[in-house]
Amino acid sequence: MPYNIVVLLKRVPDTESKITIKENAVVTEGLNFVLDPYGEYGLEKALQLVEQHGGKVTIVLFGPAEAKETIRKGLAVGADEAIHIVDPALEGGDAASTAKILAAALKKIPFDMVWAGKQAVDEDNAQVPIRIAELLDLPHVNSIIEFEVAADGKSARCVREVDGERDVMITTLPAILTAQQGLGEIRYPSLKGIMGAKKKPITDWDVAALGLDAASVGKAGAKVETVNLEPPPARPPGKIIPGDPQTAAKELARLLHEEAKVI
Amino acid sequence: MSNNVLIIAEGRAEGLRKVSFELVNAAQQLAAQLGGSAQGAIVGSNVGVWADTLAKTGVSQVFVVDNPALAQFAPESYAAALAEIIRKAGPAIVLFGATGWGKELSARTAAKLDWGLVTDCTELKIENGSLVLTRPIYAGKAIAHVRAKSFPIMVSVRPNIIPPVEANQAAAPIEQVSVTLKEPRAKVVETVAKQKSKVDLGEAAIVVSGGRGVKGPEGFVPVQELADSLGGALGASRAAVDAGWIDYTHQVGQTGKTVSPKLYIAAGISGAIQHLAGMSSSKVIVAINKDPDAPIFKIADYGIVGDLFEVLPALNEEVKRITSQS
């Protein structure tokens, strides 16, 4: 049976980026923005399911106007269409606010399952998809590395990895599902895919389209606010321990034991 | 709402997790400033022993949901039980451990109660009556200071950032909380302990990691041996994981686990930005690498320029000698 699958994606700097901070904000000039890596695993699984069973993959991305280019990357690897939630009134919020925004969008889209990354690699909140599940009164399975839909399409068997253990979970569908590394190798776009992506529809939704009260989301609706951002503290210069491997190793063990007192 | 700080304890087969004792310490410090007390909660099935231990940590009260329906993990049921305790206790702050378990359940419970939640914090303090939190973002490439606009507020606290308390105090009262649980739609049907190393990477006090320099799967043997001698967990760089030498569950970095152990030993890891992001908040960093110009040396407290296959076995022998004496 065909599936309607929504994939929630985020535009983030790639993980090889050096993050610099100016006036309490991350400097975005010069950064290479990509789809969030964990979300990409979810997108890959969604594409595979639709290839096997038929259906449609819809990307939903909440982000600034510049995110169109990032959305095209998802369409280029095979997603059918995208919804871009773009409105300055929605920005500046916390994870609770983002979850409300995305939940409002999901209420307007029919789906059998929703995939997202287990966390985005910028703010590392690891709470938005799970919050959405609660807001929509849906089950969720977090940090999935294997996924199989039952023959009747009404439930799924998930293997997930958490705290060094693997759990097998069964969930009814529809459900909110978050992807962990290990779910599968992601694909790269072909030239044909990149060209085709230019013709695929991207629909913009703003606060009015979502039917949200602007005061309940974004900066105004946030329950927590960032006071300031700073680079991580610089570490004091270390010491290189000289000598042949035996001597150096012995001295290192002594320093760890007597000076650093960590062993 | 009271001025109390409630910690959500987390159990494992071997007992309460270490992070639960760390949370009690954090809760006591915050509660002292708020003029309240630290309280504890535990949910699950057959959790009486854990509740007894928690009651002796110095908390003023323990809330328990002990229900056979919680024998297997089901996020909806666990979140429902936690929300019931939180409604009953009415704290100003709820603290979870920022473990996989804690991060997942804090998110679901916060949404259920419509509370704010700040994930994976490394410092918590009260400033001008508000809770102000420090949390690394971009896996540690930047540090955010976040203020809760109001109470109540929920926080998950990274393991290893505050010393644990001991369970050696007079036992606090334990209150059984009853809750009606609906049949969950998603639940665990089977659990497989997976990691070869018994120590969980996210919570380990010592991590020994290997990178491209280990040259192959067998190259992880001396890395694992040193980790075992130190009672630590085995880590790896993305290069080693991508090469297929070791399972991704060992990966430390921005796409992988972010760790803050007291000792991090990087063997044959050059120090790509995304790896440094995941471990640079470790207390003491040791780098062992053939290349004296490897970026890892810039953040290391101690470095040895040399072949890991010579250095690690020698270090292992020395560690075994020292630890057998102390």
Coordinates of C-alpha atoms in Angstrom, one line a residue:
Chain A
M1 CA 0.0 0.0 0.0
P2 CA 1.2 3.5 -0.8
Y3 CA 2.4 5.8 2.0
N4 CA 2.2 9.5 2.5
I5 CA 5.4 10.3 4.3
V6 CA 6.4 13.7 5.7
V7 CA 10.0 14.4 6.5
L8 CA 10.8 17.2 8.9
L9 CA 14.2 18.7 7.9
K10 CA 16.3 21.6 9.2
R11 CA 18.8 23.8 7.5
V12 CA 22.1 23.6 9.4
P13 CA 25.8 24.4 8.9
D14 CA 27.7 21.3 7.8
T15 CA 29.6 19.6 10.6
E16 CA 33.0 20.5 9.3
S17 CA 32.1 24.2 9.7
K18 CA 34.0 26.4 12.2
I19 CA 31.5 28.3 14.2
T20 CA 32.4 32.0 14.9
I21 CA 30.3 34.3 17.0
K22 CA 29.8 38.0 16.7
E23 CA 27.5 40.1 18.8
N24 CA 25.8 37.1 20.4
A25 CA 25.0 35.4 17.1
V26 CA 26.6 32.8 14.9
V27 CA 28.2 34.4 11.9
T28 CA 26.4 32.8 8.9
E29 CA 28.4 34.3 6.1
G30 CA 30.7 31.8 4.5
L31 CA 29.0 28.8 6.1
N32 CA 28.0 25.9 4.0
F33 CA 24.4 25.1 4.8
V34 CA 23.0 21.5 4.4
L35 CA 20.1 19.4 5.4
D36 CA 20.5 18.2 9.0
P37 CA 22.5 14.9 8.9
Y38 CA 20.1 12.9 11.1
G39 CA 17.1 14.1 9.2
E40 CA 18.8 13.0 6.0
Y41 CA 18.7 9.4 7.3
G42 CA 15.0 9.8 7.8
L43 CA 14.6 11.2 4.3
E44 CA 16.5 8.3 2.9
K45 CA 14.2 5.8 4.7
A46 CA 11.1 7.7 3.4
L47 CA 12.4 7.5 -0.2
Q48 CA 13.1 3.8 0.1
L49 CA 9.6 3.1 1.5
V50 CA 8.0 5.0 -1.3
E51 CA 10.1 3.3 -3.9
Q52 CA 8.9 -0.1 -2.5
H53 CA 5.3 0.7 -1.8
G54 CA 4.4 3.8 -3.8
G55 CA 3.2 7.0 -2.2
K56 CA 4.6 10.4 -1.7
V57 CA 7.4 12.1 0.3
T58 CA 6.8 15.7 1.4
I59 CA 9.5 17.7 3.0
V60 CA 8.5 20.2 5.7
L61 CA 11.2 22.7 6.6
F62 CA 10.9 25.6 9.0
G63 CA 13.6 28.2 8.3
P64 CA 14.5 31.5 6.7
A65 CA 14.0 32.5 3.1
E66 CA 17.6 31.3 2.3
A67 CA 16.5 27.7 3.1
K68 CA 14.9 27.3 -0.3
E69 CA 18.3 26.2 -1.6
T70 CA 18.6 23.6 1.1
I71 CA 15.1 22.3 0.4
R72 CA 16.0 21.8 -3.2
K73 CA 18.8 19.4 -2.0
G74 CA 16.0 17.2 -0.6
L75 CA 13.9 17.4 -3.7
A76 CA 17.0 16.6 -5.8
V77 CA 17.5 13.2 -4.1
G78 CA 13.8 12.3 -4.7
A79 CA 11.3 14.0 -2.4
D80 CA 8.1 14.9 -4.3
E81 CA 7.3 18.3 -2.9
A82 CA 8.0 20.6 0.0
I83 CA 6.4 23.0 2.4
H84 CA 8.6 25.8 3.5
I85 CA 7.4 27.5 6.7
V86 CA 8.8 30.9 6.4
D87 CA 7.8 33.9 8.4
P88 CA 10.0 36.3 10.5
A89 CA 7.1 36.4 13.0
L90 CA 7.8 32.7 13.7
E91 CA 11.5 33.0 14.3
G92 CA 13.5 33.5 17.5
G93 CA 11.5 30.9 19.5
D94 CA 12.6 27.8 21.5
A95 CA 12.0 24.1 20.9
A96 CA 8.5 24.3 22.4
S97 CA 7.7 27.0 19.9
T98 CA 9.2 25.1 16.9
A99 CA 7.2 22.0 17.9
K100 CA 4.0 24.0 18.0
I101 CA 4.7 25.5 14.5
L102 CA 5.5 22.1 13.0
A103 CA 2.6 20.4 14.7
A104 CA 0.2 23.1 13.2
A105 CA 1.7 22.4 9.8
L106 CA 1.2 18.6 10.2
K107 CA -2.4 19.1 11.1
K108 CA -2.9 20.3 7.5
I109 CA -1.1 17.5 5.8
P110 CA -2.4 13.9 5.6
F111 CA 0.4 11.4 6.5
D112 CA 1.0 7.8 7.5
M113 CA 4.3 8.6 9.2
V114 CA 6.6 11.5 9.9
W115 CA 10.3 11.1 9.9
A116 CA 12.8 13.6 11.5
G117 CA 16.4 13.5 12.8
K118 CA 16.9 12.4 16.4
Q119 CA 18.4 15.9 16.9
A120 CA 19.5 18.7 14.7
V121 CA 23.3 19.3 14.8
D122 CA 23.1 23.0 15.4
E123 CA 21.0 23.5 18.6
D124 CA 21.2 19.9 19.7
N125 CA 17.8 20.1 21.4
A126 CA 16.6 16.6 20.6
Q127 CA 13.1 17.5 21.7
V128 CA 11.1 19.0 18.7
P129 CA 9.9 15.7 17.0
I130 CA 9.0 14.1 20.4
R131 CA 7.1 17.2 21.5
I132 CA 5.2 17.1 18.2
A133 CA 4.1 13.6 18.9
E134 CA 2.6 14.6 22.2
L135 CA 1.0 17.7 20.7
L136 CA -0.6 15.6 18.0
D137 CA -1.4 12.8 20.4
L138 CA 0.6 10.3 18.3
P139 CA 3.1 7.6 19.4
H140 CA 6.8 8.2 18.7
V141 CA 9.8 6.0 18.4
N142 CA 13.2 7.7 18.9
S143 CA 16.6 7.1 17.5
I144 CA 15.7 4.4 15.0
I145 CA 18.4 2.3 13.2
E146 CA 16.1 -0.3 11.6
F147 CA 12.5 0.0 10.4
E148 CA 10.0 -2.3 8.8
V149 CA 6.3 -1.7 8.2
A150 CA 3.9 -4.5 8.8
A151 CA 2.1 -6.0 5.8
D152 CA -1.2 -4.3 6.7
G153 CA 0.5 -0.9 7.0
K154 CA -1.0 -0.3 10.4
S155 CA 2.1 -0.8 12.5
A156 CA 5.9 -0.9 12.3
R157 CA 8.8 -2.7 13.9
C158 CA 11.6 -0.4 14.9
V159 CA 15.1 -1.2 16.2
R160 CA 16.4 1.8 18.1
E161 CA 19.7 2.5 19.8
V162 CA 19.8 4.3 23.1
D163 CA 22.3 4.5 25.9
G164 CA 24.4 1.7 24.6
E165 CA 21.4 -0.7 24.3
R166 CA 19.3 -1.8 21.4
D167 CA 15.5 -2.0 21.8
V168 CA 13.0 -3.5 19.5
M169 CA 9.9 -1.4 19.5
I170 CA 6.5 -1.9 17.9
T171 CA 4.4 1.2 17.1
T172 CA 1.1 1.8 15.5
L173 CA 0.9 4.1 12.5
P174 CA 0.7 7.0 12.0
A175 CA 3.6 7.8 14.3
I176 CA 6.5 10.3 14.7
L177 CA 9.8 8.5 14.0
T178 CA 13.3 9.9 14.5
A179 CA 16.3 8.6 12.7
Q180 CA 19.7 7.7 14.1
Q181 CA 22.9 7.1 12.2
G182 CA 22.9 3.5 11.1
L183 CA 19.5 3.6 9.5
G184 CA 21.1 3.4 6.1
E185 CA 23.5 5.0 3.7
I186 CA 22.2 8.2 2.3
R187 CA 22.1 8.8 -1.4
Y188 CA 23.6 11.7 -3.4
P189 CA 21.7 13.6 -6.0
S190 CA 22.2 12.9 -9.7
L191 CA 22.4 15.7 -12.3
K192 CA 18.9 14.6 -13.5
G193 CA 17.7 14.9 -9.9
I194 CA 19.1 18.3 -9.4
M195 CA 17.6 19.6 -12.7
G196 CA 14.2 18.0 -11.9
A197 CA 14.2 19.5 -8.4
K198 CA 13.8 23.0 -10.0
K199 CA 10.4 22.0 -11.2
K200 CA 9.1 20.4 -8.0
P201 CA 6.6 22.5 -6.0
I202 CA 7.6 24.3 -2.9
T203 CA 4.7 25.9 -1.0
D204 CA 5.3 28.7 1.5
W205 CA 3.3 28.8 4.7
D206 CA 3.3 31.7 7.1
V207 CA 1.8 32.3 10.5
A208 CA -1.6 33.0 9.0
A209 CA -1.5 29.9 6.8
L210 CA -0.8 27.8 9.9
G211 CA -3.7 29.4 11.8
L212 CA -1.4 30.2 14.7
D213 CA -1.6 33.2 17.1
A214 CA 1.8 34.9 16.6
A215 CA 2.0 35.7 20.3
S216 CA 2.0 31.9 21.2
V217 CA 5.1 31.1 19.1
G218 CA 8.4 32.6 18.0
K219 CA 10.3 35.0 20.3
A220 CA 7.1 36.1 22.0
G221 CA 5.9 32.6 22.8
A222 CA 9.2 31.1 23.8
K223 CA 9.6 29.9 27.4
V224 CA 13.3 30.1 27.3
E225 CA 15.6 32.7 25.7
T226 CA 19.3 32.8 24.8
V227 CA 21.0 35.5 26.8
N228 CA 24.3 35.3 25.1
L229 CA 26.5 33.1 22.9
E230 CA 30.2 32.7 23.3
P231 CA 33.0 30.5 21.9
P232 CA 34.0 27.6 24.1
P233 CA 36.7 28.4 26.6
A234 CA 40.2 28.1 25.2
R235 CA 42.2 25.3 26.7
P236 CA 45.5 26.1 28.3
P237 CA 48.5 24.9 26.3
G238 CA 49.4 21.3 27.0
K239 CA 52.7 19.6 27.3
I240 CA 54.3 17.2 24.8
I241 CA 56.0 14.4 26.7
P242 CA 59.4 13.6 25.1
G243 CA 61.3 10.3 25.0
D244 CA 60.9 6.9 23.4
P245 CA 57.5 5.3 23.6
Q246 CA 58.2 3.3 26.8
T247 CA 59.6 6.4 28.6
A248 CA 56.9 8.7 27.4
A249 CA 54.1 6.3 28.2
K250 CA 55.5 5.8 31.7
E251 CA 55.8 9.5 32.3
L252 CA 52.3 10.1 30.9
A253 CA 50.8 7.5 33.3
R254 CA 52.7 9.2 36.2
L255 CA 51.3 12.6 35.2
L256 CA 47.8 11.4 34.9
H257 CA 48.0 9.7 38.3
E258 CA 50.0 12.3 40.3
E259 CA 49.4 15.7 38.5
A260 CA 46.0 15.4 36.8
K261 CA 44.8 12.8 39.4
V262 CA 42.4 11.3 36.9
I263 CA 43.6 7.7 37.2
Chain B
M1 CA 4.0 25.8 42.6
S2 CA 6.6 25.3 45.3
N3 CA 10.2 26.3 45.4
N4 CA 11.3 22.7 45.2
V5 CA 13.5 21.0 42.7
L6 CA 12.5 17.6 41.6
I7 CA 14.9 15.1 40.1
I8 CA 13.8 12.3 37.9
A9 CA 16.0 9.3 38.8
E10 CA 16.9 6.6 36.2
G11 CA 17.4 3.0 36.9
R12 CA 19.4 0.3 35.3
A13 CA 19.6 -3.5 36.0
E14 CA 22.6 -2.8 38.2
G15 CA 21.0 0.0 40.2
L16 CA 20.3 3.7 39.9
R17 CA 22.5 5.4 37.3
K18 CA 25.3 7.6 38.5
V19 CA 23.7 10.7 36.9
S20 CA 20.8 10.4 39.3
F21 CA 23.1 11.0 42.2
E22 CA 24.6 13.9 40.4
L23 CA 21.2 15.4 39.8
V24 CA 20.5 15.3 43.6
N25 CA 23.6 17.4 44.1
A26 CA 22.5 19.9 41.5
A27 CA 19.0 20.0 42.9
Q28 CA 20.2 20.6 46.4
Q29 CA 22.3 23.6 45.3
L30 CA 19.4 25.2 43.3
A31 CA 16.8 24.5 46.0
A32 CA 19.0 26.1 48.6
Q33 CA 19.0 29.3 46.6
L34 CA 15.2 29.1 45.9
G35 CA 14.4 28.4 49.5
G36 CA 12.9 25.0 48.7
S37 CA 14.1 21.4 49.0
A38 CA 15.4 18.7 46.6
Q39 CA 12.9 15.9 45.9
G40 CA 13.3 12.7 43.9
A41 CA 11.0 10.7 41.6
I42 CA 11.3 7.3 40.1
V43 CA 9.0 5.4 37.7
G44 CA 8.9 1.9 36.5
S45 CA 8.0 -1.6 37.5
N46 CA 9.4 -3.2 40.7
V47 CA 11.4 0.0 41.5
G48 CA 11.2 -0.4 45.3
V49 CA 14.9 -0.9 45.8
W50 CA 15.7 2.1 43.6
A51 CA 13.2 4.2 45.5
D52 CA 14.8 3.2 48.8
T53 CA 18.3 4.2 47.6
L54 CA 17.0 7.5 46.3
A55 CA 15.3 8.2 49.6
K56 CA 18.8 8.0 51.3
T57 CA 20.5 10.6 49.0
G58 CA 19.4 13.6 51.1
V59 CA 16.2 14.4 49.2
S60 CA 13.3 15.5 51.4
Q61 CA 10.7 13.3 49.6
V62 CA 10.5 10.6 47.0
F63 CA 7.6 10.1 44.7
V64 CA 7.2 6.7 43.0
V65 CA 5.0 5.3 40.3
D66 CA 5.5 1.5 40.6
N67 CA 3.3 -0.1 38.0
P68 CA 3.6 -3.5 36.2
A69 CA 2.5 -1.7 33.0
L70 CA 5.9 0.0 33.1
A71 CA 7.9 -3.3 33.0
Q72 CA 8.7 -2.6 29.3
F73 CA 9.6 0.9 28.2
A74 CA 6.8 2.8 26.5
P75 CA 7.3 6.5 26.1
E76 CA 3.7 7.4 26.4
S77 CA 3.2 5.5 29.6
Y78 CA 6.4 6.7 31.2
A79 CA 5.6 10.3 30.3
A80 CA 2.1 10.0 31.7
A81 CA 3.5 8.6 35.0
L82 CA 6.1 11.4 35.2
A83 CA 3.5 14.1 34.4
E84 CA 1.3 12.8 37.2
I85 CA 4.2 13.0 39.7
I86 CA 5.1 16.5 38.5
R87 CA 1.5 17.7 38.9
K88 CA 1.4 16.2 42.3
A89 CA 4.8 17.5 43.5
G90 CA 4.4 20.9 41.9
P91 CA 8.1 21.8 41.7
A92 CA 9.7 25.0 40.3
I93 CA 12.3 23.0 38.5
V94 CA 12.4 19.4 37.2
L95 CA 15.8 17.9 36.4
F96 CA 16.4 14.9 34.1
G97 CA 19.8 13.3 33.2
A98 CA 20.7 14.2 29.6
T99 CA 20.9 10.5 28.8
G100 CA 19.0 9.0 25.8
W101 CA 16.3 8.0 28.2
G102 CA 16.2 11.4 30.0
K103 CA 16.2 13.5 26.8
E104 CA 13.4 11.4 25.2
L105 CA 11.1 11.4 28.3
S106 CA 11.8 15.1 29.3
A107 CA 10.7 16.2 25.8
R108 CA 7.5 14.2 25.8
T109 CA 6.7 15.1 29.4
A110 CA 7.4 18.8 28.8
A111 CA 5.1 18.9 25.9
K112 CA 2.4 17.1 27.9
L113 CA 2.6 19.8 30.6
D114 CA 3.3 22.7 28.2
W115 CA 6.6 23.5 30.0
G116 CA 9.8 24.8 28.6
L117 CA 12.8 22.4 28.5
V118 CA 16.5 23.1 28.1
T119 CA 18.5 20.1 26.9
D120 CA 21.9 18.9 27.9
C121 CA 23.0 21.6 30.3
T122 CA 26.5 21.8 31.8
E123 CA 25.9 24.6 34.4
L124 CA 22.8 25.6 36.3
K125 CA 22.5 28.7 38.4
I126 CA 20.0 31.1 39.8
E127 CA 20.6 34.7 38.8
N128 CA 18.3 37.5 39.9
G129 CA 15.6 35.0 40.6
S130 CA 15.8 33.3 37.2
L131 CA 17.2 29.9 36.3
V132 CA 20.2 30.5 33.9
L133 CA 21.7 27.5 32.1
T134 CA 24.8 26.9 30.2
R135 CA 24.6 24.5 27.3
P136 CA 27.0 23.7 24.5
I137 CA 25.5 24.0 21.0
Y138 CA 26.9 22.9 17.7
A139 CA 28.2 19.9 19.8
G140 CA 30.4 22.3 21.8
K141 CA 31.6 24.7 19.0
A142 CA 29.6 27.4 20.8
I143 CA 28.3 27.9 24.4
A144 CA 24.9 29.3 24.9
H145 CA 23.6 30.9 28.1
V146 CA 19.9 30.4 28.3
R147 CA 17.4 32.0 30.7
A148 CA 14.1 30.4 31.6
K149 CA 11.6 33.3 31.4
S150 CA 9.6 31.8 34.2
F151 CA 9.0 28.8 36.5
P152 CA 8.2 26.0 36.3
I153 CA 10.9 24.8 33.9
M154 CA 12.4 21.5 33.0
V155 CA 16.1 20.8 32.4
S156 CA 18.3 17.9 31.3
V157 CA 21.7 17.9 32.8
R158 CA 24.8 16.3 31.2
P159 CA 26.3 13.4 33.1
N160 CA 29.7 14.0 34.8
I161 CA 29.4 17.8 35.3
I162 CA 28.8 17.7 39.0
P163 CA 29.9 15.2 41.7
P164 CA 27.4 12.6 42.7
V165 CA 26.0 12.5 46.3
E166 CA 26.0 9.3 48.3
A167 CA 23.0 7.4 49.5
N168 CA 24.0 7.5 53.2
Q169 CA 21.5 9.9 54.7
A170 CA 18.4 9.2 56.8
A171 CA 15.7 7.8 54.6
A172 CA 13.1 10.4 53.3
P173 CA 9.5 9.5 53.1
I174 CA 8.4 7.7 50.0
E175 CA 5.0 8.5 48.5
Q176 CA 3.4 6.0 46.1
V177 CA 1.6 7.9 43.3
S178 CA -1.2 6.1 41.4
V179 CA -1.8 6.7 37.8
T180 CA -4.2 5.2 35.3
L181 CA -2.2 4.3 32.2
K182 CA -3.7 3.8 28.8
E183 CA -2.5 1.0 26.5
P184 CA 0.6 2.6 24.8
R185 CA 0.7 2.6 21.1
A186 CA 4.6 2.4 20.9
K187 CA 6.4 0.1 23.3
V188 CA 9.6 -1.9 23.7
V189 CA 9.1 -5.6 23.0
E190 CA 12.7 -6.7 23.4
T191 CA 16.0 -5.3 24.6
V192 CA 19.5 -6.3 23.5
A193 CA 22.5 -4.9 25.3
K194 CA 24.7 -4.1 22.5
Q195 CA 27.9 -2.3 23.2
K196 CA 31.0 -4.6 23.6
S197 CA 32.4 -2.3 26.3
K198 CA 30.2 -2.5 29.4
V199 CA 30.6 1.2 30.1
D200 CA 28.1 3.6 28.4
L201 CA 30.0 6.1 26.3
G202 CA 27.8 9.0 27.2
E203 CA 28.2 8.6 30.9
A204 CA 31.8 7.2 31.1
A205 CA 34.3 8.9 33.3
I206 CA 37.1 7.8 31.0
V207 CA 37.0 7.4 27.3
V208 CA 39.7 6.0 25.1
S209 CA 39.2 6.6 21.4
G210 CA 40.8 5.4 18.2
G211 CA 40.9 7.1 14.8
R212 CA 42.3 6.7 11.3
G213 CA 45.7 5.9 12.9
V214 CA 44.5 2.5 14.2
K215 CA 44.6 1.4 10.5
G216 CA 41.9 -1.3 10.7
P217 CA 39.4 -3.2 13.0
E218 CA 42.2 -5.1 14.7
G219 CA 43.9 -1.8 15.5
F220 CA 41.2 -1.2 18.0
V221 CA 42.4 -4.0 20.2
P222 CA 45.1 -2.0 22.1
V223 CA 42.6 0.9 22.4
Q224 CA 40.0 -1.4 23.9
E225 CA 42.5 -3.0 26.2
L226 CA 43.5 0.4 27.6
A227 CA 39.8 1.4 28.0
D228 CA 39.2 -1.9 29.9
S229 CA 42.2 -1.3 32.2
L230 CA 41.0 2.2 33.0
G231 CA 37.3 1.0 33.4
G232 CA 36.5 3.4 30.6
A233 CA 34.4 3.3 27.4
L234 CA 35.7 2.8 23.9
G235 CA 35.3 5.7 21.5
A236 CA 36.1 6.3 17.8
S237 CA 36.4 9.1 15.3
R238 CA 34.1 9.4 12.3
A239 CA 37.0 8.4 10.0
A240 CA 37.3 5.0 11.7
V241 CA 33.5 4.5 11.7
D242 CA 33.1 5.5 8.1
A243 CA 35.9 3.1 7.2
G244 CA 33.8 0.4 8.7
W245 CA 36.4 -0.6 11.4
I246 CA 34.0 -0.1 14.3
D247 CA 30.3 0.3 15.0
Y248 CA 28.9 3.8 14.8
T249 CA 27.6 3.6 18.4
H250 CA 31.2 4.3 19.4
Q251 CA 31.4 7.5 17.4
V252 CA 32.4 10.7 19.3
G253 CA 31.7 14.0 17.5
Q254 CA 29.1 16.3 16.2
T255 CA 27.3 13.4 14.4
G256 CA 27.8 10.9 17.2
K257 CA 28.1 11.3 21.0
T258 CA 29.1 14.4 22.8
V259 CA 31.2 13.4 25.8
S260 CA 32.6 15.2 28.8
P261 CA 34.6 12.6 30.7
K262 CA 37.3 13.4 33.3
L263 CA 39.9 11.8 31.0
Y264 CA 39.7 11.5 27.2
I265 CA 42.5 9.7 25.4
A266 CA 42.6 10.1 21.6
A267 CA 44.9 7.6 19.8
G268 CA 45.5 8.1 16.1
I269 CA 42.9 10.8 15.9
S270 CA 44.0 13.9 14.0
G271 CA 41.3 16.1 15.4
A272 CA 38.8 17.1 12.7
I273 CA 36.5 20.0 13.8
Q274 CA 33.5 17.8 14.1
H275 CA 35.4 15.3 16.4
L276 CA 36.9 18.1 18.6
A277 CA 33.3 19.5 19.0
G278 CA 32.2 16.2 20.6
M279 CA 35.0 15.9 23.2
S280 CA 36.7 19.3 23.9
S281 CA 34.8 19.8 27.1
S282 CA 36.6 16.8 28.6
K283 CA 38.5 17.6 31.8
V284 CA 41.8 16.2 30.8
I285 CA 42.7 15.4 27.1
V286 CA 45.5 13.1 26.1
A287 CA 46.6 12.9 22.4
I288 CA 48.8 10.2 20.9
N289 CA 49.6 10.7 17.3
K290 CA 52.5 10.2 14.9
D291 CA 51.9 13.6 13.3
P292 CA 53.3 16.4 15.5
D293 CA 51.1 18.9 13.6
A294 CA 47.8 17.1 14.2
P295 CA 45.2 19.6 15.4
I296 CA 44.4 17.4 18.4
F297 CA 47.6 18.5 20.1
K298 CA 46.3 22.1 20.2
I299 CA 43.6 21.1 22.7
A300 CA 45.4 18.3 24.5
D301 CA 46.7 18.7 28.0
Y302 CA 49.3 15.9 27.5
G303 CA 50.6 14.7 24.1
I304 CA 52.9 12.0 22.9
V305 CA 54.2 12.2 19.4
G306 CA 54.6 8.6 18.5
D307 CA 53.2 5.3 17.2
L308 CA 50.0 4.4 19.1
F309 CA 50.9 0.7 18.6
E310 CA 54.0 1.2 20.7
V311 CA 52.6 3.8 23.1
L312 CA 49.3 2.3 24.0
P313 CA 50.6 -1.2 25.2
A314 CA 53.3 0.6 27.3
L315 CA 50.8 2.9 28.7
N316 CA 48.4 0.0 29.5
E317 CA 51.1 -1.8 31.4
E318 CA 51.9 1.3 33.4
V319 CA 48.2 2.0 34.1
K320 CA 47.8 -1.6 35.3
R321 CA 50.8 -1.2 37.6
I322 CA 49.5 2.1 39.1
T323 CA 45.9 1.0 39.5
S324 CA 47.0 -2.3 41.2
Q325 CA 48.9 -0.2 43.8
S326 CA 46.2 2.3 44.6

